[in-house]
Amino acid sequence: MSQSDPTDNALAAIASILDQTTTPPEPARVPAVAEDPPAAVALPPPLPDETESKESEPESIESIRPIEANGYTKVGPGPMAALRFRWTVREEDGRFFVDETVGEGSPPLVNGPMDRGAAIKFVDDREAAAQERFKHFRNEMINRRVIADYAPRHSDEG
């Protein structure tokens, strides 16, 4: 008995599903005895037209009030809390510092002093860079797994 390719099996299964004749569903049966009417369902109010909302609402909430720097926090990506970076802005005597920690119990690496805008930008830039590095490492691990899965099956060919 010869061993078949798993792809052939999958294609055969798909073909058998597509070849099956489908019967239309039976129409819903109406009960002979009248039942209680269904309870009314509350619907949310309709959304305003896009033209109305653009004219009456400001562009964003941030344009109304500035971001509060003291306590501004972002957390980096990662599968485990013990490995995640956290950046928190704190204010001392009108100057701003950014505490950068790894995990929950580590001592902070203090960056500063800086002004309010620079502290917020520092946190945003660090978090964006951490997100980018995480995506890069995740994609690298996925690619290695694909290569490792592919290599053993085709190593005998040549």
Short mmCIF file of N, CA and C in Angstrom, two decimals:
data_model
loop_
_atom_site.label_atom_id
_atom_site.label_comp_id
_atom_site.label_asym_id
_atom_site.label_seq_id
_atom_site.Cartn_x
_atom_site.Cartn_y
_atom_site.Cartn_z
N MET A 1 0.85 -1.18 0.00
CA MET A 1 0.00 0.00 0.00
C MET A 1 0.89 1.23 0.00
N SER A 2 0.66 2.15 -0.92
CA SER A 2 1.51 3.34 -1.01
C SER A 2 0.99 4.42 -0.09
N GLN A 3 1.93 5.23 0.38
CA GLN A 3 1.57 6.32 1.30
C GLN A 3 1.26 7.55 0.47
N SER A 4 0.11 8.19 0.73
CA SER A 4 -0.28 9.34 -0.08
C SER A 4 0.14 10.64 0.60
N ASP A 5 0.22 11.67 -0.20
CA ASP A 5 0.60 13.00 0.28
C ASP A 5 -0.56 13.59 1.08
N PRO A 6 -0.30 14.22 2.24
CA PRO A 6 -1.38 14.82 3.03
C PRO A 6 -2.15 15.89 2.24
N THR A 7 -1.48 16.54 1.30
CA THR A 7 -2.16 17.55 0.50
C THR A 7 -3.24 16.90 -0.35
N ASP A 8 -2.93 15.73 -0.89
CA ASP A 8 -3.93 15.01 -1.69
C ASP A 8 -5.16 14.68 -0.86
N ASN A 9 -4.92 14.25 0.38
CA ASN A 9 -6.04 13.94 1.27
C ASN A 9 -6.89 15.18 1.54
N ALA A 10 -6.24 16.30 1.79
CA ALA A 10 -6.97 17.53 2.07
C ALA A 10 -7.77 17.98 0.86
N LEU A 11 -7.15 17.92 -0.33
CA LEU A 11 -7.86 18.32 -1.54
C LEU A 11 -9.04 17.39 -1.83
N ALA A 12 -8.86 16.12 -1.56
CA ALA A 12 -9.95 15.17 -1.77
C ALA A 12 -11.11 15.46 -0.83
N ALA A 13 -10.79 15.81 0.42
CA ALA A 13 -11.85 16.14 1.39
C ALA A 13 -12.60 17.40 0.95
N ILE A 14 -11.88 18.40 0.48
CA ILE A 14 -12.52 19.63 0.01
C ILE A 14 -13.40 19.34 -1.19
N ALA A 15 -12.89 18.54 -2.12
CA ALA A 15 -13.67 18.21 -3.31
C ALA A 15 -14.94 17.45 -2.94
N SER A 16 -14.85 16.54 -1.97
CA SER A 16 -16.04 15.78 -1.58
C SER A 16 -17.08 16.69 -0.93
N ILE A 17 -16.62 17.69 -0.21
CA ILE A 17 -17.56 18.64 0.40
C ILE A 17 -18.24 19.47 -0.68
N LEU A 18 -17.46 19.91 -1.67
CA LEU A 18 -18.03 20.72 -2.74
C LEU A 18 -18.95 19.92 -3.65
N ASP A 19 -18.69 18.62 -3.79
CA ASP A 19 -19.48 17.77 -4.66
C ASP A 19 -20.82 17.38 -4.06
N GLN A 20 -20.95 17.51 -2.76
CA GLN A 20 -22.21 17.12 -2.11
C GLN A 20 -23.32 18.04 -2.58
N THR A 21 -24.49 17.43 -2.86
CA THR A 21 -25.63 18.25 -3.24
C THR A 21 -26.21 18.85 -1.98
N THR A 22 -26.53 20.09 -2.06
CA THR A 22 -27.10 20.77 -0.89
C THR A 22 -28.59 20.86 -1.07
N THR A 23 -29.30 20.56 -0.02
CA THR A 23 -30.75 20.69 -0.04
C THR A 23 -31.11 21.99 0.63
N PRO A 24 -32.07 22.71 0.05
CA PRO A 24 -32.43 23.98 0.66
C PRO A 24 -33.05 23.75 2.03
N PRO A 25 -32.83 24.64 2.96
CA PRO A 25 -33.40 24.46 4.30
C PRO A 25 -34.92 24.54 4.24
N GLU A 26 -35.54 23.80 5.14
CA GLU A 26 -36.99 23.80 5.21
C GLU A 26 -37.47 25.15 5.73
N PRO A 27 -38.59 25.63 5.20
CA PRO A 27 -39.09 26.91 5.72
C PRO A 27 -39.53 26.73 7.17
N ALA A 28 -39.42 27.80 7.91
CA ALA A 28 -39.79 27.76 9.32
C ALA A 28 -41.28 27.47 9.45
N ARG A 29 -41.60 26.62 10.40
CA ARG A 29 -43.00 26.26 10.61
C ARG A 29 -43.66 27.29 11.52
N VAL A 30 -44.84 27.69 11.12
CA VAL A 30 -45.60 28.65 11.92
C VAL A 30 -46.50 27.84 12.85
N PRO A 31 -46.44 28.10 14.16
CA PRO A 31 -47.28 27.35 15.08
C PRO A 31 -48.76 27.65 14.84
N ALA A 32 -49.59 26.64 15.01
CA ALA A 32 -51.03 26.80 14.79
C ALA A 32 -51.65 27.67 15.88
N VAL A 33 -51.15 27.57 17.11
CA VAL A 33 -51.69 28.35 18.22
C VAL A 33 -50.85 29.61 18.36
N ALA A 34 -51.52 30.73 18.47
CA ALA A 34 -50.79 31.99 18.61
C ALA A 34 -50.08 32.03 19.96
N GLU A 35 -48.83 32.36 19.91
CA GLU A 35 -48.03 32.47 21.14
C GLU A 35 -47.97 33.92 21.57
N ASP A 36 -47.41 34.16 22.75
CA ASP A 36 -47.22 35.53 23.20
C ASP A 36 -46.29 36.24 22.22
N PRO A 37 -46.54 37.51 21.94
CA PRO A 37 -45.64 38.23 21.02
C PRO A 37 -44.25 38.32 21.65
N PRO A 38 -43.22 38.31 20.82
CA PRO A 38 -41.86 38.40 21.36
C PRO A 38 -41.65 39.73 22.08
N ALA A 39 -40.81 39.69 23.08
CA ALA A 39 -40.52 40.90 23.84
C ALA A 39 -39.80 41.90 22.94
N ALA A 40 -40.08 43.18 23.15
CA ALA A 40 -39.44 44.22 22.36
C ALA A 40 -37.96 44.29 22.70
N VAL A 41 -37.17 44.47 21.69
CA VAL A 41 -35.74 44.57 21.87
C VAL A 41 -35.34 46.03 21.78
N ALA A 42 -34.62 46.50 22.79
CA ALA A 42 -34.19 47.89 22.79
C ALA A 42 -33.02 48.05 21.84
N LEU A 43 -33.13 48.99 20.93
CA LEU A 43 -32.07 49.25 19.98
C LEU A 43 -31.36 50.54 20.37
N PRO A 44 -30.07 50.62 20.06
CA PRO A 44 -29.36 51.86 20.36
C PRO A 44 -29.85 52.97 19.44
N PRO A 45 -29.67 54.22 19.84
CA PRO A 45 -30.11 55.31 18.98
C PRO A 45 -29.31 55.30 17.68
N PRO A 46 -29.89 55.79 16.61
CA PRO A 46 -29.17 55.78 15.33
C PRO A 46 -27.95 56.69 15.40
N LEU A 47 -26.96 56.32 14.60
CA LEU A 47 -25.75 57.13 14.54
C LEU A 47 -26.02 58.38 13.74
N PRO A 48 -25.40 59.51 14.12
CA PRO A 48 -25.62 60.73 13.35
C PRO A 48 -24.92 60.62 12.00
N ASP A 49 -25.38 61.42 11.06
CA ASP A 49 -24.73 61.45 9.75
C ASP A 49 -23.31 61.93 9.91
N GLU A 50 -22.44 61.46 9.00
CA GLU A 50 -21.03 61.85 9.09
C GLU A 50 -20.84 63.35 8.93
N THR A 51 -21.63 63.97 8.07
CA THR A 51 -21.47 65.41 7.86
C THR A 51 -21.84 66.20 9.10
N GLU A 52 -22.86 65.75 9.83
CA GLU A 52 -23.26 66.45 11.05
C GLU A 52 -22.20 66.33 12.13
N SER A 53 -21.64 65.12 12.31
CA SER A 53 -20.68 64.91 13.40
C SER A 53 -19.39 65.67 13.15
N LYS A 54 -18.99 65.80 11.90
CA LYS A 54 -17.74 66.52 11.61
C LYS A 54 -17.88 68.00 11.89
N GLU A 55 -19.07 68.54 11.67
CA GLU A 55 -19.27 69.96 11.89
C GLU A 55 -19.45 70.31 13.36
N SER A 56 -20.12 69.43 14.12
CA SER A 56 -20.47 69.78 15.48
C SER A 56 -19.45 69.33 16.52
N GLU A 57 -18.63 68.30 16.22
CA GLU A 57 -17.69 67.78 17.21
C GLU A 57 -16.27 68.22 16.88
N PRO A 58 -15.45 68.44 17.92
CA PRO A 58 -14.05 68.77 17.65
C PRO A 58 -13.32 67.55 17.10
N GLU A 59 -12.09 67.77 16.58
CA GLU A 59 -11.33 66.70 15.94
C GLU A 59 -11.04 65.55 16.89
N SER A 60 -10.59 65.85 18.10
CA SER A 60 -10.31 64.79 19.06
C SER A 60 -10.36 65.36 20.46
N ILE A 61 -10.44 64.46 21.42
CA ILE A 61 -10.47 64.89 22.82
C ILE A 61 -9.13 65.50 23.21
N GLU A 62 -8.04 64.96 22.64
CA GLU A 62 -6.72 65.49 22.97
C GLU A 62 -6.56 66.94 22.57
N SER A 63 -7.29 67.39 21.52
CA SER A 63 -7.19 68.78 21.12
C SER A 63 -7.88 69.70 22.12
N ILE A 64 -8.78 69.14 22.94
CA ILE A 64 -9.48 69.93 23.94
C ILE A 64 -8.61 70.10 25.18
N ARG A 65 -8.05 69.00 25.69
CA ARG A 65 -7.24 69.08 26.89
C ARG A 65 -5.92 68.34 26.67
N PRO A 66 -4.84 68.89 27.17
CA PRO A 66 -3.55 68.24 26.98
C PRO A 66 -3.43 66.97 27.82
N ILE A 67 -2.51 66.11 27.44
CA ILE A 67 -2.26 64.88 28.18
C ILE A 67 -1.64 65.24 29.52
N GLU A 68 -2.12 64.62 30.58
CA GLU A 68 -1.53 64.81 31.91
C GLU A 68 -0.22 64.04 31.95
N ALA A 69 0.88 64.75 32.14
CA ALA A 69 2.19 64.12 32.10
C ALA A 69 2.47 63.31 33.37
N ASN A 70 2.15 63.86 34.53
CA ASN A 70 2.46 63.17 35.78
C ASN A 70 1.61 61.91 35.88
N GLY A 71 2.25 60.75 35.86
CA GLY A 71 1.53 59.48 35.91
C GLY A 71 1.31 58.86 34.55
N TYR A 72 1.71 59.55 33.48
CA TYR A 72 1.56 59.01 32.13
C TYR A 72 2.39 57.73 32.04
N THR A 73 1.75 56.62 31.66
CA THR A 73 2.40 55.32 31.68
C THR A 73 2.10 54.56 30.41
N LYS A 74 3.10 53.84 29.91
CA LYS A 74 2.90 52.90 28.81
C LYS A 74 3.66 51.63 29.17
N VAL A 75 3.11 50.50 28.70
CA VAL A 75 3.71 49.20 28.98
C VAL A 75 4.09 48.56 27.65
N GLY A 76 5.29 48.02 27.58
CA GLY A 76 5.75 47.37 26.36
C GLY A 76 5.11 46.02 26.16
N PRO A 77 5.30 45.44 24.97
CA PRO A 77 4.72 44.15 24.66
C PRO A 77 5.52 43.02 25.29
N GLY A 78 4.95 41.85 25.28
CA GLY A 78 5.68 40.69 25.75
C GLY A 78 4.75 39.63 26.30
N PRO A 79 5.21 38.38 26.27
CA PRO A 79 4.37 37.28 26.72
C PRO A 79 4.30 37.12 28.23
N MET A 80 5.25 37.72 28.96
CA MET A 80 5.28 37.55 30.42
C MET A 80 5.45 38.89 31.10
N ALA A 81 4.70 39.12 32.16
CA ALA A 81 4.77 40.40 32.88
C ALA A 81 6.17 40.65 33.44
N ALA A 82 6.89 39.59 33.78
CA ALA A 82 8.23 39.75 34.36
C ALA A 82 9.23 40.31 33.35
N LEU A 83 8.89 40.25 32.06
CA LEU A 83 9.81 40.72 31.03
C LEU A 83 9.35 42.01 30.35
N ARG A 84 8.20 42.52 30.71
CA ARG A 84 7.66 43.72 30.05
C ARG A 84 8.28 44.99 30.59
N PHE A 85 8.59 45.90 29.69
CA PHE A 85 9.06 47.22 30.08
C PHE A 85 7.86 48.08 30.44
N ARG A 86 8.09 49.00 31.38
CA ARG A 86 7.07 49.98 31.76
C ARG A 86 7.76 51.32 31.88
N TRP A 87 7.13 52.34 31.29
CA TRP A 87 7.65 53.70 31.36
C TRP A 87 6.60 54.56 32.04
N THR A 88 7.00 55.27 33.09
CA THR A 88 6.07 56.11 33.86
C THR A 88 6.70 57.48 34.07
N VAL A 89 5.92 58.51 33.75
CA VAL A 89 6.37 59.90 33.95
C VAL A 89 5.97 60.32 35.36
N ARG A 90 6.90 60.98 36.04
CA ARG A 90 6.59 61.55 37.36
C ARG A 90 7.16 62.96 37.41
N GLU A 91 6.53 63.79 38.23
CA GLU A 91 6.94 65.18 38.34
C GLU A 91 7.55 65.45 39.72
N GLU A 92 8.66 66.15 39.72
CA GLU A 92 9.29 66.61 40.96
C GLU A 92 9.71 68.06 40.78
N ASP A 93 9.16 68.93 41.58
CA ASP A 93 9.52 70.35 41.56
C ASP A 93 9.41 70.97 40.17
N GLY A 94 8.37 70.62 39.43
CA GLY A 94 8.15 71.19 38.11
C GLY A 94 8.97 70.56 37.01
N ARG A 95 9.82 69.61 37.36
CA ARG A 95 10.61 68.89 36.35
C ARG A 95 10.05 67.49 36.22
N PHE A 96 10.18 66.90 35.04
CA PHE A 96 9.61 65.59 34.78
C PHE A 96 10.72 64.56 34.58
N PHE A 97 10.47 63.37 35.13
CA PHE A 97 11.39 62.24 35.03
C PHE A 97 10.61 61.04 34.50
N VAL A 98 11.30 60.18 33.78
CA VAL A 98 10.68 58.95 33.30
C VAL A 98 11.36 57.78 33.99
N ASP A 99 10.57 56.99 34.70
CA ASP A 99 11.06 55.78 35.35
C ASP A 99 10.83 54.61 34.40
N GLU A 100 11.92 53.94 34.04
CA GLU A 100 11.86 52.81 33.12
C GLU A 100 12.18 51.54 33.91
N THR A 101 11.22 50.60 33.94
CA THR A 101 11.42 49.36 34.70
C THR A 101 11.20 48.15 33.80
N VAL A 102 11.78 47.03 34.21
CA VAL A 102 11.55 45.75 33.54
C VAL A 102 10.90 44.85 34.58
N GLY A 103 9.68 44.41 34.30
CA GLY A 103 8.96 43.60 35.28
C GLY A 103 8.38 44.47 36.37
N GLU A 104 7.85 43.82 37.39
CA GLU A 104 7.15 44.56 38.43
C GLU A 104 8.03 44.94 39.61
N GLY A 105 9.05 44.17 39.92
CA GLY A 105 9.82 44.42 41.13
C GLY A 105 11.19 45.02 40.91
N SER A 106 11.52 45.41 39.69
CA SER A 106 12.87 45.91 39.44
C SER A 106 12.99 47.38 39.80
N PRO A 107 14.19 47.81 40.19
CA PRO A 107 14.39 49.24 40.46
C PRO A 107 14.35 50.01 39.14
N PRO A 108 13.82 51.24 39.15
CA PRO A 108 13.69 52.00 37.90
C PRO A 108 15.01 52.60 37.44
N LEU A 109 15.14 52.68 36.12
CA LEU A 109 16.20 53.46 35.51
C LEU A 109 15.58 54.82 35.27
N VAL A 110 16.14 55.87 35.90
CA VAL A 110 15.53 57.20 35.85
C VAL A 110 16.14 57.99 34.71
N ASN A 111 15.27 58.56 33.87
CA ASN A 111 15.69 59.41 32.76
C ASN A 111 15.15 60.81 33.02
N GLY A 112 16.00 61.82 32.92
CA GLY A 112 15.54 63.19 33.13
C GLY A 112 16.57 63.98 33.89
N PRO A 113 16.26 65.17 34.24
CA PRO A 113 15.00 65.89 34.11
C PRO A 113 14.75 66.36 32.67
N MET A 114 13.47 66.57 32.38
CA MET A 114 13.05 67.07 31.07
C MET A 114 11.73 67.80 31.24
N ASP A 115 11.33 68.50 30.19
CA ASP A 115 10.05 69.20 30.27
C ASP A 115 8.90 68.22 30.01
N ARG A 116 7.68 68.69 30.19
CA ARG A 116 6.49 67.86 30.09
C ARG A 116 6.38 67.18 28.73
N GLY A 117 6.50 67.93 27.65
CA GLY A 117 6.37 67.39 26.30
C GLY A 117 7.46 66.38 25.98
N ALA A 118 8.68 66.66 26.42
CA ALA A 118 9.78 65.75 26.16
C ALA A 118 9.60 64.43 26.91
N ALA A 119 9.05 64.50 28.11
CA ALA A 119 8.82 63.27 28.89
C ALA A 119 7.77 62.39 28.21
N ILE A 120 6.69 62.99 27.74
CA ILE A 120 5.65 62.22 27.05
C ILE A 120 6.19 61.64 25.76
N LYS A 121 6.95 62.44 25.02
CA LYS A 121 7.54 61.96 23.76
C LYS A 121 8.53 60.83 24.03
N PHE A 122 9.31 60.94 25.09
CA PHE A 122 10.26 59.89 25.45
C PHE A 122 9.53 58.57 25.69
N VAL A 123 8.44 58.61 26.46
CA VAL A 123 7.66 57.39 26.75
C VAL A 123 7.08 56.82 25.46
N ASP A 124 6.48 57.68 24.64
CA ASP A 124 5.88 57.21 23.39
C ASP A 124 6.93 56.60 22.45
N ASP A 125 8.09 57.25 22.35
CA ASP A 125 9.16 56.74 21.48
C ASP A 125 9.69 55.40 21.96
N ARG A 126 9.90 55.28 23.27
CA ARG A 126 10.40 54.01 23.82
C ARG A 126 9.40 52.89 23.61
N GLU A 127 8.11 53.18 23.82
CA GLU A 127 7.09 52.15 23.65
C GLU A 127 6.98 51.75 22.19
N ALA A 128 7.04 52.71 21.27
CA ALA A 128 6.97 52.40 19.83
C ALA A 128 8.17 51.55 19.41
N ALA A 129 9.36 51.88 19.91
CA ALA A 129 10.56 51.10 19.58
C ALA A 129 10.45 49.68 20.13
N ALA A 130 9.90 49.53 21.33
CA ALA A 130 9.73 48.21 21.92
C ALA A 130 8.72 47.39 21.12
N GLN A 131 7.64 48.02 20.67
CA GLN A 131 6.66 47.32 19.84
C GLN A 131 7.31 46.84 18.54
N GLU A 132 8.11 47.69 17.93
CA GLU A 132 8.78 47.33 16.68
C GLU A 132 9.75 46.17 16.89
N ARG A 133 10.54 46.22 17.95
CA ARG A 133 11.47 45.11 18.24
C ARG A 133 10.72 43.82 18.50
N PHE A 134 9.60 43.90 19.23
CA PHE A 134 8.81 42.71 19.53
C PHE A 134 8.26 42.10 18.24
N LYS A 135 7.73 42.92 17.34
CA LYS A 135 7.22 42.42 16.06
C LYS A 135 8.33 41.75 15.26
N HIS A 136 9.50 42.37 15.26
CA HIS A 136 10.65 41.81 14.54
C HIS A 136 11.02 40.44 15.10
N PHE A 137 11.15 40.31 16.42
CA PHE A 137 11.52 39.04 17.04
C PHE A 137 10.43 37.99 16.83
N ARG A 138 9.18 38.38 16.94
CA ARG A 138 8.08 37.44 16.73
C ARG A 138 8.11 36.89 15.30
N ASN A 139 8.29 37.79 14.32
CA ASN A 139 8.37 37.35 12.92
C ASN A 139 9.58 36.46 12.68
N GLU A 140 10.69 36.78 13.32
CA GLU A 140 11.89 35.95 13.18
C GLU A 140 11.65 34.55 13.74
N MET A 141 10.98 34.46 14.89
CA MET A 141 10.68 33.14 15.47
C MET A 141 9.72 32.36 14.58
N ILE A 142 8.74 33.03 14.02
CA ILE A 142 7.79 32.36 13.13
C ILE A 142 8.52 31.84 11.90
N ASN A 143 9.38 32.67 11.32
CA ASN A 143 10.13 32.25 10.14
C ASN A 143 11.04 31.08 10.45
N ARG A 144 11.68 31.08 11.59
CA ARG A 144 12.54 29.95 11.96
C ARG A 144 11.73 28.67 12.12
N ARG A 145 10.53 28.79 12.68
CA ARG A 145 9.68 27.62 12.86
C ARG A 145 9.26 27.07 11.50
N VAL A 146 8.91 27.95 10.57
CA VAL A 146 8.51 27.50 9.24
C VAL A 146 9.67 26.81 8.55
N ILE A 147 10.86 27.38 8.65
CA ILE A 147 12.04 26.76 8.03
C ILE A 147 12.35 25.42 8.68
N ALA A 148 12.24 25.37 10.01
CA ALA A 148 12.52 24.11 10.71
C ALA A 148 11.49 23.04 10.34
N ASP A 149 10.23 23.44 10.19
CA ASP A 149 9.20 22.48 9.80
C ASP A 149 9.40 22.01 8.37
N TYR A 150 9.89 22.88 7.53
CA TYR A 150 10.05 22.56 6.11
C TYR A 150 11.31 21.72 5.85
N ALA A 151 12.38 22.02 6.54
CA ALA A 151 13.68 21.40 6.28
C ALA A 151 13.70 19.87 6.45
N PRO A 152 13.20 19.30 7.54
CA PRO A 152 13.31 17.84 7.72
C PRO A 152 12.55 17.05 6.65
N ARG A 153 11.43 17.56 6.20
CA ARG A 153 10.64 16.84 5.22
C ARG A 153 11.33 16.77 3.87
N HIS A 154 12.09 17.80 3.56
CA HIS A 154 12.69 17.87 2.23
C HIS A 154 14.20 17.66 2.24
N SER A 155 14.74 17.23 3.36
CA SER A 155 16.20 17.05 3.43
C SER A 155 16.64 15.83 2.65
N ASP A 156 15.77 14.84 2.45
CA ASP A 156 16.14 13.63 1.72
C ASP A 156 16.10 13.85 0.22
N GLU A 157 15.39 14.87 -0.21
CA GLU A 157 15.29 15.14 -1.64
C GLU A 157 16.58 15.78 -2.12
N GLY A 158 16.88 15.64 -3.33
CA GLY A 158 18.07 16.34 -3.80
C GLY A 158 18.60 15.83 -5.02
#
